[in-house]
Amino acid sequence: MDTRAEAREFLMSRRARLSPEAAGLTATGHRRVEGLRRSEVAMLADVSPEYYAKIERGNLVGVSDTVLEAISRALQLDDAEHEHLFDLARTANGGVRPVRRRKPKTWEPRAGLVRALEAITQGPAFVRNGRLDVLAVNALGRAFYDEVFDGPGQGNLARYCFLDPRAKAFYPDWETAADITVAILRTEAGHDPRDKQLQDLVGELSTRSDAFRIRWGAHDVRRHGSGTKQFHHHDVGALTLTYEGLELTDEPGLSFLIYTAEAGSASQERLDLLASLAATTATPPHPAVRRETTTTKE
């Protein structure tokens, strides 16, 4: 990822979406730009127009945290956007350093992590990385996400969303699901701009999906911690599930997500049915584990 271009496009997109009225300013005269002018952002951030123009051109080298905080407030960035801006600045200032040599490493879930997944029987549970690869799932999660594994998704939620036609049935509000998917990948790109596997995934999806390419260009970012989602599973029908995302302390960059339904609801009855169907389906040993090849310093 070209950090300078990323910073430029991110700041321009945030400025373009913020109207003078929303920023507490009075719009006067003919405006040739959508959203705020650069000079207005500079005024709100209490920096010179020339310095803000330099920053918006993507030059974040040497920009202090105080100035970044002021720009974040001026552009009314949410928590995810705020973190993304600081990630870009960290990278621009050498916070992410390339390593000279790398050797492949295969990540495998610890036995305790596998047992923790297997202990969850009332809802789908899985571990994923920032690229949205599903690395390990419980039995109900495997049944819930069967299309993700058995098709173009290849175990990756982003590939499934944009390359598998079945995803538009699985996600009743596919447009929102697609927005969230891309925002998570864009956030991950800010965390680790030199992730070759992420670069390859983004390149693949940009080439094969216009819907992905358009969303990637919007530079939206997102935290994905908790909420409610609607699904339509091909075996059991409509599901309304809440989710909780937990970061794995011993596995930086990996998230443990659990979906649950309200007790006694139709969605819980359908999850129970899906669990029953999954229990009667023959599977190879340890179907929940998917291995991931990563890289580490030598």
PDB file of C-alpha atoms in Angstrom:
ATOM      1  CA  MET A   1       0.000   0.000   0.000  1.00  0.00           C
ATOM      2  CA  ASP A   2       1.262   3.480  -0.903  1.00  0.00           C
ATOM      3  CA  THR A   3       0.911   5.161   2.479  1.00  0.00           C
ATOM      4  CA  ARG A   4       1.223   8.659   1.069  1.00  0.00           C
ATOM      5  CA  ALA A   5      -1.560   8.071  -1.471  1.00  0.00           C
ATOM      6  CA  GLU A   6      -3.655   6.315   1.152  1.00  0.00           C
ATOM      7  CA  ALA A   7      -3.341   9.246   3.560  1.00  0.00           C
ATOM      8  CA  ARG A   8      -4.156  11.763   0.817  1.00  0.00           C
ATOM      9  CA  GLU A   9      -7.243   9.926  -0.388  1.00  0.00           C
ATOM     10  CA  PHE A  10      -8.439   9.149   3.133  1.00  0.00           C
ATOM     11  CA  LEU A  11      -8.254  12.779   4.294  1.00  0.00           C
ATOM     12  CA  MET A  12      -9.814  14.100   1.092  1.00  0.00           C
ATOM     13  CA  SER A  13     -12.698  11.632   1.370  1.00  0.00           C
ATOM     14  CA  ARG A  14     -13.343  12.588   5.018  1.00  0.00           C
ATOM     15  CA  ARG A  15     -13.273  16.290   4.135  1.00  0.00           C
ATOM     16  CA  ALA A  16     -15.628  15.797   1.190  1.00  0.00           C
ATOM     17  CA  ARG A  17     -18.313  14.143   3.294  1.00  0.00           C
ATOM     18  CA  LEU A  18     -18.434  16.872   5.977  1.00  0.00           C
ATOM     19  CA  SER A  19     -20.650  19.834   5.169  1.00  0.00           C
ATOM     20  CA  PRO A  20     -19.946  23.333   6.529  1.00  0.00           C
ATOM     21  CA  GLU A  21     -23.205  23.197   8.477  1.00  0.00           C
ATOM     22  CA  ALA A  22     -22.247  19.895  10.137  1.00  0.00           C
ATOM     23  CA  ALA A  23     -18.897  21.437  11.083  1.00  0.00           C
ATOM     24  CA  GLY A  24     -20.599  24.465  12.637  1.00  0.00           C
ATOM     25  CA  LEU A  25     -19.654  26.855   9.828  1.00  0.00           C
ATOM     26  CA  THR A  26     -21.760  29.116   7.631  1.00  0.00           C
ATOM     27  CA  ALA A  27     -21.451  28.325   3.940  1.00  0.00           C
ATOM     28  CA  THR A  28     -20.916  31.468   1.898  1.00  0.00           C
ATOM     29  CA  GLY A  29     -20.416  32.124  -1.793  1.00  0.00           C
ATOM     30  CA  HIS A  30     -20.044  29.640  -4.612  1.00  0.00           C
ATOM     31  CA  ARG A  31     -18.390  26.411  -3.489  1.00  0.00           C
ATOM     32  CA  ARG A  32     -16.391  24.434  -6.036  1.00  0.00           C
ATOM     33  CA  VAL A  33     -15.659  21.562  -3.694  1.00  0.00           C
ATOM     34  CA  GLU A  34     -17.884  18.999  -2.051  1.00  0.00           C
ATOM     35  CA  GLY A  35     -17.812  19.294   1.700  1.00  0.00           C
ATOM     36  CA  LEU A  36     -15.318  21.495   3.522  1.00  0.00           C
ATOM     37  CA  ARG A  37     -12.552  23.500   1.924  1.00  0.00           C
ATOM     38  CA  ARG A  38      -8.974  22.794   2.971  1.00  0.00           C
ATOM     39  CA  SER A  39      -8.774  26.240   4.531  1.00  0.00           C
ATOM     40  CA  GLU A  40     -11.824  25.483   6.662  1.00  0.00           C
ATOM     41  CA  VAL A  41     -10.308  22.251   7.981  1.00  0.00           C
ATOM     42  CA  ALA A  42      -7.094  24.162   8.734  1.00  0.00           C
ATOM     43  CA  MET A  43      -9.065  26.783  10.657  1.00  0.00           C
ATOM     44  CA  LEU A  44     -10.973  24.167  12.646  1.00  0.00           C
ATOM     45  CA  ALA A  45      -7.732  22.323  13.446  1.00  0.00           C
ATOM     46  CA  ASP A  46      -5.911  25.568  14.285  1.00  0.00           C
ATOM     47  CA  VAL A  47      -3.071  24.979  11.815  1.00  0.00           C
ATOM     48  CA  SER A  48      -2.002  27.061   8.852  1.00  0.00           C
ATOM     49  CA  PRO A  49      -3.684  26.370   5.490  1.00  0.00           C
ATOM     50  CA  GLU A  50      -0.265  25.640   3.995  1.00  0.00           C
ATOM     51  CA  TYR A  51       0.568  23.060   6.660  1.00  0.00           C
ATOM     52  CA  TYR A  52      -2.799  21.324   6.342  1.00  0.00           C
ATOM     53  CA  ALA A  53      -2.432  21.277   2.541  1.00  0.00           C
ATOM     54  CA  LYS A  54       0.936  19.546   2.979  1.00  0.00           C
ATOM     55  CA  ILE A  55      -0.633  16.974   5.302  1.00  0.00           C
ATOM     56  CA  GLU A  56      -3.560  16.334   2.977  1.00  0.00           C
ATOM     57  CA  ARG A  57      -1.134  15.725   0.132  1.00  0.00           C
ATOM     58  CA  GLY A  58      -0.141  12.684   2.164  1.00  0.00           C
ATOM     59  CA  ASN A  59       2.960  13.982   3.912  1.00  0.00           C
ATOM     60  CA  LEU A  60       2.506  12.740   7.480  1.00  0.00           C
ATOM     61  CA  VAL A  61       6.203  12.581   8.310  1.00  0.00           C
ATOM     62  CA  GLY A  62       6.887  14.488  11.506  1.00  0.00           C
ATOM     63  CA  VAL A  63       3.250  15.448  12.131  1.00  0.00           C
ATOM     64  CA  SER A  64       2.719  15.534  15.904  1.00  0.00           C
ATOM     65  CA  ASP A  65       0.013  13.628  17.755  1.00  0.00           C
ATOM     66  CA  THR A  66      -1.433  16.983  18.833  1.00  0.00           C
ATOM     67  CA  VAL A  67      -1.948  18.057  15.222  1.00  0.00           C
ATOM     68  CA  LEU A  68      -3.368  14.645  14.283  1.00  0.00           C
ATOM     69  CA  GLU A  69      -5.809  14.899  17.193  1.00  0.00           C
ATOM     70  CA  ALA A  70      -6.853  18.378  16.045  1.00  0.00           C
ATOM     71  CA  ILE A  71      -7.403  17.204  12.460  1.00  0.00           C
ATOM     72  CA  SER A  72      -9.370  14.220  13.732  1.00  0.00           C
ATOM     73  CA  ARG A  73     -11.658  16.540  15.703  1.00  0.00           C
ATOM     74  CA  ALA A  74     -12.019  18.953  12.801  1.00  0.00           C
ATOM     75  CA  LEU A  75     -13.057  16.152  10.437  1.00  0.00           C
ATOM     76  CA  GLN A  76     -15.262  14.539  13.108  1.00  0.00           C
ATOM     77  CA  LEU A  77     -13.602  11.165  12.685  1.00  0.00           C
ATOM     78  CA  ASP A  78     -15.118   8.239  14.550  1.00  0.00           C
ATOM     79  CA  ASP A  79     -12.967   5.904  16.644  1.00  0.00           C
ATOM     80  CA  ALA A  80     -12.055   3.602  13.751  1.00  0.00           C
ATOM     81  CA  GLU A  81     -11.184   6.523  11.463  1.00  0.00           C
ATOM     82  CA  HIS A  82      -9.172   8.184  14.231  1.00  0.00           C
ATOM     83  CA  GLU A  83      -7.129   5.010  14.718  1.00  0.00           C
ATOM     84  CA  HIS A  84      -6.682   4.648  10.968  1.00  0.00           C
ATOM     85  CA  LEU A  85      -5.238   8.159  10.697  1.00  0.00           C
ATOM     86  CA  PHE A  86      -2.762   7.398  13.476  1.00  0.00           C
ATOM     87  CA  ASP A  87      -1.880   4.064  11.835  1.00  0.00           C
ATOM     88  CA  LEU A  88      -1.048   5.904   8.611  1.00  0.00           C
ATOM     89  CA  ALA A  89       1.067   8.426  10.493  1.00  0.00           C
ATOM     90  CA  ARG A  90       2.874   5.651  12.350  1.00  0.00           C
ATOM     91  CA  THR A  91       3.715   3.944   9.076  1.00  0.00           C
ATOM     92  CA  ALA A  92       4.831   7.219   7.463  1.00  0.00           C
ATOM     93  CA  ASN A  93       7.196   7.771  10.383  1.00  0.00           C
ATOM     94  CA  GLY A  94       8.778   4.335  10.186  1.00  0.00           C
ATOM     95  CA  GLY A  95       6.575   2.543  12.688  1.00  0.00           C
ATOM     96  CA  VAL A  96       6.256  -0.406  10.331  1.00  0.00           C
ATOM     97  CA  ARG A  97       9.643  -1.615   9.168  1.00  0.00           C
ATOM     98  CA  PRO A  98      10.259  -4.166   6.423  1.00  0.00           C
ATOM     99  CA  VAL A  99      12.246  -7.223   7.456  1.00  0.00           C
ATOM    100  CA  ARG A 100      15.192  -8.427   5.382  1.00  0.00           C
ATOM    101  CA  ARG A 101      14.378 -12.108   5.315  1.00  0.00           C
ATOM    102  CA  ARG A 102      11.309 -14.115   6.119  1.00  0.00           C
ATOM    103  CA  LYS A 103      10.535 -17.753   6.472  1.00  0.00           C
ATOM    104  CA  PRO A 104       7.068 -19.324   6.267  1.00  0.00           C
ATOM    105  CA  LYS A 105       5.266 -20.341   9.397  1.00  0.00           C
ATOM    106  CA  THR A 106       2.053 -22.331   9.647  1.00  0.00           C
ATOM    107  CA  TRP A 107      -0.359 -21.092  12.280  1.00  0.00           C
ATOM    108  CA  GLU A 108      -2.356 -23.744  14.087  1.00  0.00           C
ATOM    109  CA  PRO A 109      -4.886 -23.100  16.832  1.00  0.00           C
ATOM    110  CA  ARG A 110      -3.801 -24.162  20.302  1.00  0.00           C
ATOM    111  CA  ALA A 111      -5.538 -27.203  21.735  1.00  0.00           C
ATOM    112  CA  GLY A 112      -7.122 -24.995  24.388  1.00  0.00           C
ATOM    113  CA  LEU A 113      -8.513 -22.673  21.740  1.00  0.00           C
ATOM    114  CA  VAL A 114     -10.008 -25.598  19.845  1.00  0.00           C
ATOM    115  CA  ARG A 115     -11.607 -26.872  23.056  1.00  0.00           C
ATOM    116  CA  ALA A 116     -12.998 -23.413  23.756  1.00  0.00           C
ATOM    117  CA  LEU A 117     -14.620 -23.369  20.324  1.00  0.00           C
ATOM    118  CA  GLU A 118     -16.013 -26.869  20.755  1.00  0.00           C
ATOM    119  CA  ALA A 119     -17.459 -25.943  24.147  1.00  0.00           C
ATOM    120  CA  ILE A 120     -19.728 -23.365  22.479  1.00  0.00           C
ATOM    121  CA  THR A 121     -22.758 -25.272  21.231  1.00  0.00           C
ATOM    122  CA  GLN A 122     -25.564 -22.697  21.248  1.00  0.00           C
ATOM    123  CA  GLY A 123     -24.231 -20.515  18.435  1.00  0.00           C
ATOM    124  CA  PRO A 124     -21.668 -20.265  15.649  1.00  0.00           C
ATOM    125  CA  ALA A 125     -18.190 -19.372  16.923  1.00  0.00           C
ATOM    126  CA  PHE A 126     -15.020 -18.853  14.950  1.00  0.00           C
ATOM    127  CA  VAL A 127     -11.573 -17.288  14.875  1.00  0.00           C
ATOM    128  CA  ARG A 128     -10.595 -14.965  12.039  1.00  0.00           C
ATOM    129  CA  ASN A 129      -7.736 -12.692  11.137  1.00  0.00           C
ATOM    130  CA  GLY A 130      -7.864  -9.134   9.797  1.00  0.00           C
ATOM    131  CA  ARG A 131      -7.961 -10.419   6.204  1.00  0.00           C
ATOM    132  CA  LEU A 132     -11.241 -12.180   7.110  1.00  0.00           C
ATOM    133  CA  ASP A 133      -9.815 -15.669   6.735  1.00  0.00           C
ATOM    134  CA  VAL A 134     -11.817 -18.038   8.943  1.00  0.00           C
ATOM    135  CA  LEU A 135      -9.057 -19.970  10.690  1.00  0.00           C
ATOM    136  CA  ALA A 136     -11.015 -22.151  13.106  1.00  0.00           C
ATOM    137  CA  VAL A 137     -14.722 -22.737  13.755  1.00  0.00           C
ATOM    138  CA  ASN A 138     -16.936 -24.810  15.998  1.00  0.00           C
ATOM    139  CA  ALA A 139     -19.286 -27.421  14.536  1.00  0.00           C
ATOM    140  CA  LEU A 140     -22.253 -25.044  14.351  1.00  0.00           C
ATOM    141  CA  GLY A 141     -20.071 -22.355  12.800  1.00  0.00           C
ATOM    142  CA  ARG A 142     -18.949 -24.795  10.122  1.00  0.00           C
ATOM    143  CA  ALA A 143     -22.583 -25.538   9.261  1.00  0.00           C
ATOM    144  CA  PHE A 144     -23.503 -21.848   9.426  1.00  0.00           C
ATOM    145  CA  TYR A 145     -20.662 -20.837   7.078  1.00  0.00           C
ATOM    146  CA  ASP A 146     -20.684 -23.952   4.875  1.00  0.00           C
ATOM    147  CA  GLU A 147     -20.895 -21.853   1.695  1.00  0.00           C
ATOM    148  CA  VAL A 148     -17.855 -19.838   2.742  1.00  0.00           C
ATOM    149  CA  PHE A 149     -15.755 -23.008   2.725  1.00  0.00           C
ATOM    150  CA  ASP A 150     -17.394 -24.834  -0.190  1.00  0.00           C
ATOM    151  CA  GLY A 151     -17.099 -22.360  -3.039  1.00  0.00           C
ATOM    152  CA  PRO A 152     -15.269 -19.277  -4.302  1.00  0.00           C
ATOM    153  CA  GLY A 153     -14.828 -18.012  -0.747  1.00  0.00           C
ATOM    154  CA  GLN A 154     -12.094 -20.559  -0.013  1.00  0.00           C
ATOM    155  CA  GLY A 155     -12.615 -19.931   3.690  1.00  0.00           C
ATOM    156  CA  ASN A 156     -12.387 -16.148   3.333  1.00  0.00           C
ATOM    157  CA  LEU A 157     -15.427 -14.008   4.175  1.00  0.00           C
ATOM    158  CA  ALA A 158     -14.477 -11.224   1.749  1.00  0.00           C
ATOM    159  CA  ARG A 159     -14.110 -13.609  -1.203  1.00  0.00           C
ATOM    160  CA  TYR A 160     -17.429 -15.170  -0.271  1.00  0.00           C
ATOM    161  CA  CYS A 161     -19.177 -11.801  -0.050  1.00  0.00           C
ATOM    162  CA  PHE A 162     -17.990 -10.526  -3.433  1.00  0.00           C
ATOM    163  CA  LEU A 163     -17.292 -13.621  -5.538  1.00  0.00           C
ATOM    164  CA  ASP A 164     -19.982 -16.121  -4.493  1.00  0.00           C
ATOM    165  CA  PRO A 165     -23.488 -15.303  -5.854  1.00  0.00           C
ATOM    166  CA  ARG A 166     -25.032 -17.171  -2.894  1.00  0.00           C
ATOM    167  CA  ALA A 167     -23.818 -14.436  -0.543  1.00  0.00           C
ATOM    168  CA  LYS A 168     -26.602 -12.103  -1.655  1.00  0.00           C
ATOM    169  CA  ALA A 169     -29.145 -14.582  -0.307  1.00  0.00           C
ATOM    170  CA  PHE A 170     -27.160 -15.326   2.859  1.00  0.00           C
ATOM    171  CA  TYR A 171     -26.905 -11.591   3.660  1.00  0.00           C
ATOM    172  CA  PRO A 172     -30.432 -10.134   3.211  1.00  0.00           C
ATOM    173  CA  ASP A 173     -28.897  -6.640   3.463  1.00  0.00           C
ATOM    174  CA  TRP A 174     -25.972  -7.465   1.191  1.00  0.00           C
ATOM    175  CA  GLU A 175     -25.061  -3.824   0.507  1.00  0.00           C
ATOM    176  CA  THR A 176     -24.421  -3.163   4.191  1.00  0.00           C
ATOM    177  CA  ALA A 177     -22.571  -6.465   4.607  1.00  0.00           C
ATOM    178  CA  ALA A 178     -20.370  -5.547   1.651  1.00  0.00           C
ATOM    179  CA  ASP A 179     -19.656  -2.086   3.097  1.00  0.00           C
ATOM    180  CA  ILE A 180     -18.632  -3.602   6.437  1.00  0.00           C
ATOM    181  CA  THR A 181     -16.462  -6.248   4.794  1.00  0.00           C
ATOM    182  CA  VAL A 182     -14.440  -3.695   2.845  1.00  0.00           C
ATOM    183  CA  ALA A 183     -14.169  -1.340   5.817  1.00  0.00           C
ATOM    184  CA  ILE A 184     -12.656  -4.148   7.922  1.00  0.00           C
ATOM    185  CA  LEU A 185     -10.094  -4.904   5.200  1.00  0.00           C
ATOM    186  CA  ARG A 186      -9.267  -1.205   4.813  1.00  0.00           C
ATOM    187  CA  THR A 187      -8.738  -0.967   8.576  1.00  0.00           C
ATOM    188  CA  GLU A 188      -6.425  -3.973   8.469  1.00  0.00           C
ATOM    189  CA  ALA A 189      -4.460  -2.362   5.641  1.00  0.00           C
ATOM    190  CA  GLY A 190      -3.822   0.588   7.924  1.00  0.00           C
ATOM    191  CA  HIS A 191      -2.621  -1.698  10.713  1.00  0.00           C
ATOM    192  CA  ASP A 192      -0.223  -3.641   8.478  1.00  0.00           C
ATOM    193  CA  PRO A 193       0.295  -2.002   5.073  1.00  0.00           C
ATOM    194  CA  ARG A 194       3.012  -4.508   4.114  1.00  0.00           C
ATOM    195  CA  ASP A 195       0.866  -7.615   4.526  1.00  0.00           C
ATOM    196  CA  LYS A 196       1.508  -9.346   1.180  1.00  0.00           C
ATOM    197  CA  GLN A 197      -1.428 -11.726   1.579  1.00  0.00           C
ATOM    198  CA  LEU A 198      -3.765  -8.793   2.179  1.00  0.00           C
ATOM    199  CA  GLN A 199      -2.356  -6.955  -0.844  1.00  0.00           C
ATOM    200  CA  ASP A 200      -2.948 -10.051  -2.974  1.00  0.00           C
ATOM    201  CA  LEU A 201      -6.522 -10.396  -1.676  1.00  0.00           C
ATOM    202  CA  VAL A 202      -7.332  -6.739  -2.363  1.00  0.00           C
ATOM    203  CA  GLY A 203      -5.795  -7.018  -5.831  1.00  0.00           C
ATOM    204  CA  GLU A 204      -7.806 -10.141  -6.605  1.00  0.00           C
ATOM    205  CA  LEU A 205     -11.105  -8.665  -5.437  1.00  0.00           C
ATOM    206  CA  SER A 206     -10.459  -5.327  -7.155  1.00  0.00           C
ATOM    207  CA  THR A 207      -9.883  -7.158 -10.420  1.00  0.00           C
ATOM    208  CA  ARG A 208     -12.848  -9.501 -10.150  1.00  0.00           C
ATOM    209  CA  SER A 209     -15.512  -7.333  -8.488  1.00  0.00           C
ATOM    210  CA  ASP A 210     -16.625  -3.827  -9.459  1.00  0.00           C
ATOM    211  CA  ALA A 211     -18.629  -3.651  -6.228  1.00  0.00           C
ATOM    212  CA  PHE A 212     -15.489  -4.262  -4.191  1.00  0.00           C
ATOM    213  CA  ARG A 213     -13.357  -1.831  -6.194  1.00  0.00           C
ATOM    214  CA  ILE A 214     -15.867   1.011  -5.744  1.00  0.00           C
ATOM    215  CA  ARG A 215     -16.093   0.423  -2.006  1.00  0.00           C
ATOM    216  CA  TRP A 216     -12.328   0.141  -1.621  1.00  0.00           C
ATOM    217  CA  GLY A 217     -12.006   3.587  -3.187  1.00  0.00           C
ATOM    218  CA  ALA A 218     -14.322   5.074  -0.545  1.00  0.00           C
ATOM    219  CA  HIS A 219     -11.631   4.636   2.171  1.00  0.00           C
ATOM    220  CA  ASP A 220     -14.158   3.744   4.867  1.00  0.00           C
ATOM    221  CA  VAL A 221     -12.837   1.996   7.987  1.00  0.00           C
ATOM    222  CA  ARG A 222     -14.627   0.257  10.815  1.00  0.00           C
ATOM    223  CA  ARG A 223     -14.325  -1.410  14.186  1.00  0.00           C
ATOM    224  CA  HIS A 224     -16.158  -4.699  14.378  1.00  0.00           C
ATOM    225  CA  GLY A 225     -16.830  -5.477  18.020  1.00  0.00           C
ATOM    226  CA  SER A 226     -20.510  -6.215  18.613  1.00  0.00           C
ATOM    227  CA  GLY A 227     -23.937  -5.796  17.075  1.00  0.00           C
ATOM    228  CA  THR A 228     -26.887  -7.534  15.453  1.00  0.00           C
ATOM    229  CA  LYS A 229     -27.046  -9.035  11.975  1.00  0.00           C
ATOM    230  CA  GLN A 230     -29.637 -10.639   9.737  1.00  0.00           C
ATOM    231  CA  PHE A 231     -28.887 -13.828   7.808  1.00  0.00           C
ATOM    232  CA  HIS A 232     -30.792 -16.265   5.634  1.00  0.00           C
ATOM    233  CA  HIS A 233     -29.308 -19.745   5.791  1.00  0.00           C
ATOM    234  CA  HIS A 234     -30.186 -22.057   2.923  1.00  0.00           C
ATOM    235  CA  ASP A 235     -31.122 -24.916   5.297  1.00  0.00           C
ATOM    236  CA  VAL A 236     -33.048 -23.185   8.097  1.00  0.00           C
ATOM    237  CA  GLY A 237     -34.124 -19.771   6.808  1.00  0.00           C
ATOM    238  CA  ALA A 238     -34.049 -16.326   8.442  1.00  0.00           C
ATOM    239  CA  LEU A 239     -31.831 -15.718  11.456  1.00  0.00           C
ATOM    240  CA  THR A 240     -31.424 -12.632  13.651  1.00  0.00           C
ATOM    241  CA  LEU A 241     -28.187 -12.995  15.603  1.00  0.00           C
ATOM    242  CA  THR A 242     -26.164 -10.797  17.914  1.00  0.00           C
ATOM    243  CA  TYR A 243     -22.395 -11.047  17.839  1.00  0.00           C
ATOM    244  CA  GLU A 244     -19.538 -10.319  20.202  1.00  0.00           C
ATOM    245  CA  GLY A 245     -15.954 -10.005  19.002  1.00  0.00           C
ATOM    246  CA  LEU A 246     -13.032 -10.625  21.358  1.00  0.00           C
ATOM    247  CA  GLU A 247      -9.366  -9.995  20.610  1.00  0.00           C
ATOM    248  CA  LEU A 248      -7.088 -12.942  21.414  1.00  0.00           C
ATOM    249  CA  THR A 249      -4.434 -11.615  23.768  1.00  0.00           C
ATOM    250  CA  ASP A 250      -1.909 -14.324  22.890  1.00  0.00           C
ATOM    251  CA  GLU A 251      -2.612 -14.116  19.158  1.00  0.00           C
ATOM    252  CA  PRO A 252      -2.257 -10.449  18.061  1.00  0.00           C
ATOM    253  CA  GLY A 253      -4.424  -9.652  15.061  1.00  0.00           C
ATOM    254  CA  LEU A 254      -6.858 -12.535  15.589  1.00  0.00           C
ATOM    255  CA  SER A 255     -10.455 -12.182  16.737  1.00  0.00           C
ATOM    256  CA  PHE A 256     -12.778 -14.686  18.419  1.00  0.00           C
ATOM    257  CA  LEU A 257     -16.397 -14.075  17.355  1.00  0.00           C
ATOM    258  CA  ILE A 258     -19.551 -15.649  18.739  1.00  0.00           C
ATOM    259  CA  TYR A 259     -23.072 -15.393  17.278  1.00  0.00           C
ATOM    260  CA  THR A 260     -26.066 -16.004  19.517  1.00  0.00           C
ATOM    261  CA  ALA A 261     -29.841 -15.799  19.225  1.00  0.00           C
ATOM    262  CA  GLU A 262     -32.319 -14.613  21.829  1.00  0.00           C
ATOM    263  CA  ALA A 263     -33.430 -17.499  24.024  1.00  0.00           C
ATOM    264  CA  GLY A 264     -36.771 -18.938  22.959  1.00  0.00           C
ATOM    265  CA  SER A 265     -36.824 -16.999  19.686  1.00  0.00           C
ATOM    266  CA  ALA A 266     -37.498 -18.391  16.241  1.00  0.00           C
ATOM    267  CA  SER A 267     -33.845 -17.756  15.420  1.00  0.00           C
ATOM    268  CA  GLN A 268     -32.726 -19.933  18.350  1.00  0.00           C
ATOM    269  CA  GLU A 269     -35.052 -22.709  17.208  1.00  0.00           C
ATOM    270  CA  ARG A 270     -33.529 -22.486  13.736  1.00  0.00           C
ATOM    271  CA  LEU A 271     -29.994 -22.523  15.131  1.00  0.00           C
ATOM    272  CA  ASP A 272     -30.922 -25.639  17.116  1.00  0.00           C
ATOM    273  CA  LEU A 273     -32.227 -27.212  13.931  1.00  0.00           C
ATOM    274  CA  LEU A 274     -29.004 -26.301  12.104  1.00  0.00           C
ATOM    275  CA  ALA A 275     -26.975 -27.857  14.929  1.00  0.00           C
ATOM    276  CA  SER A 276     -29.048 -31.011  14.636  1.00  0.00           C
ATOM    277  CA  LEU A 277     -28.515 -31.148  10.886  1.00  0.00           C
ATOM    278  CA  ALA A 278     -24.784 -30.596  11.355  1.00  0.00           C
ATOM    279  CA  ALA A 279     -24.584 -33.442  13.871  1.00  0.00           C
ATOM    280  CA  THR A 280     -26.023 -35.890  11.354  1.00  0.00           C
ATOM    281  CA  THR A 281     -23.588 -34.880   8.581  1.00  0.00           C
ATOM    282  CA  ALA A 282     -20.462 -36.990   8.261  1.00  0.00           C
ATOM    283  CA  THR A 283     -17.299 -34.853   8.456  1.00  0.00           C
ATOM    284  CA  PRO A 284     -13.573 -35.649   8.465  1.00  0.00           C
ATOM    285  CA  PRO A 285     -11.635 -35.423  11.764  1.00  0.00           C
ATOM    286  CA  HIS A 286     -11.205 -31.898  13.124  1.00  0.00           C
ATOM    287  CA  PRO A 287     -13.193 -30.116  10.379  1.00  0.00           C
ATOM    288  CA  ALA A 288     -13.148 -26.925  12.407  1.00  0.00           C
ATOM    289  CA  VAL A 289      -9.477 -26.156  11.883  1.00  0.00           C
ATOM    290  CA  ARG A 290      -8.173 -24.287   8.851  1.00  0.00           C
ATOM    291  CA  ARG A 291      -4.443 -23.630   8.681  1.00  0.00           C
ATOM    292  CA  GLU A 292      -2.980 -20.312   7.694  1.00  0.00           C
ATOM    293  CA  THR A 293       0.457 -19.600   6.304  1.00  0.00           C
ATOM    294  CA  THR A 294       1.947 -16.446   7.803  1.00  0.00           C
ATOM    295  CA  THR A 295       5.387 -14.919   7.859  1.00  0.00           C
ATOM    296  CA  THR A 296       7.689 -14.145  10.732  1.00  0.00           C
ATOM    297  CA  LYS A 297      11.057 -12.549  11.193  1.00  0.00           C
ATOM    298  CA  GLU A 298      13.950 -14.873  10.784  1.00  0.00           C
TER     299      GLU A 298
END
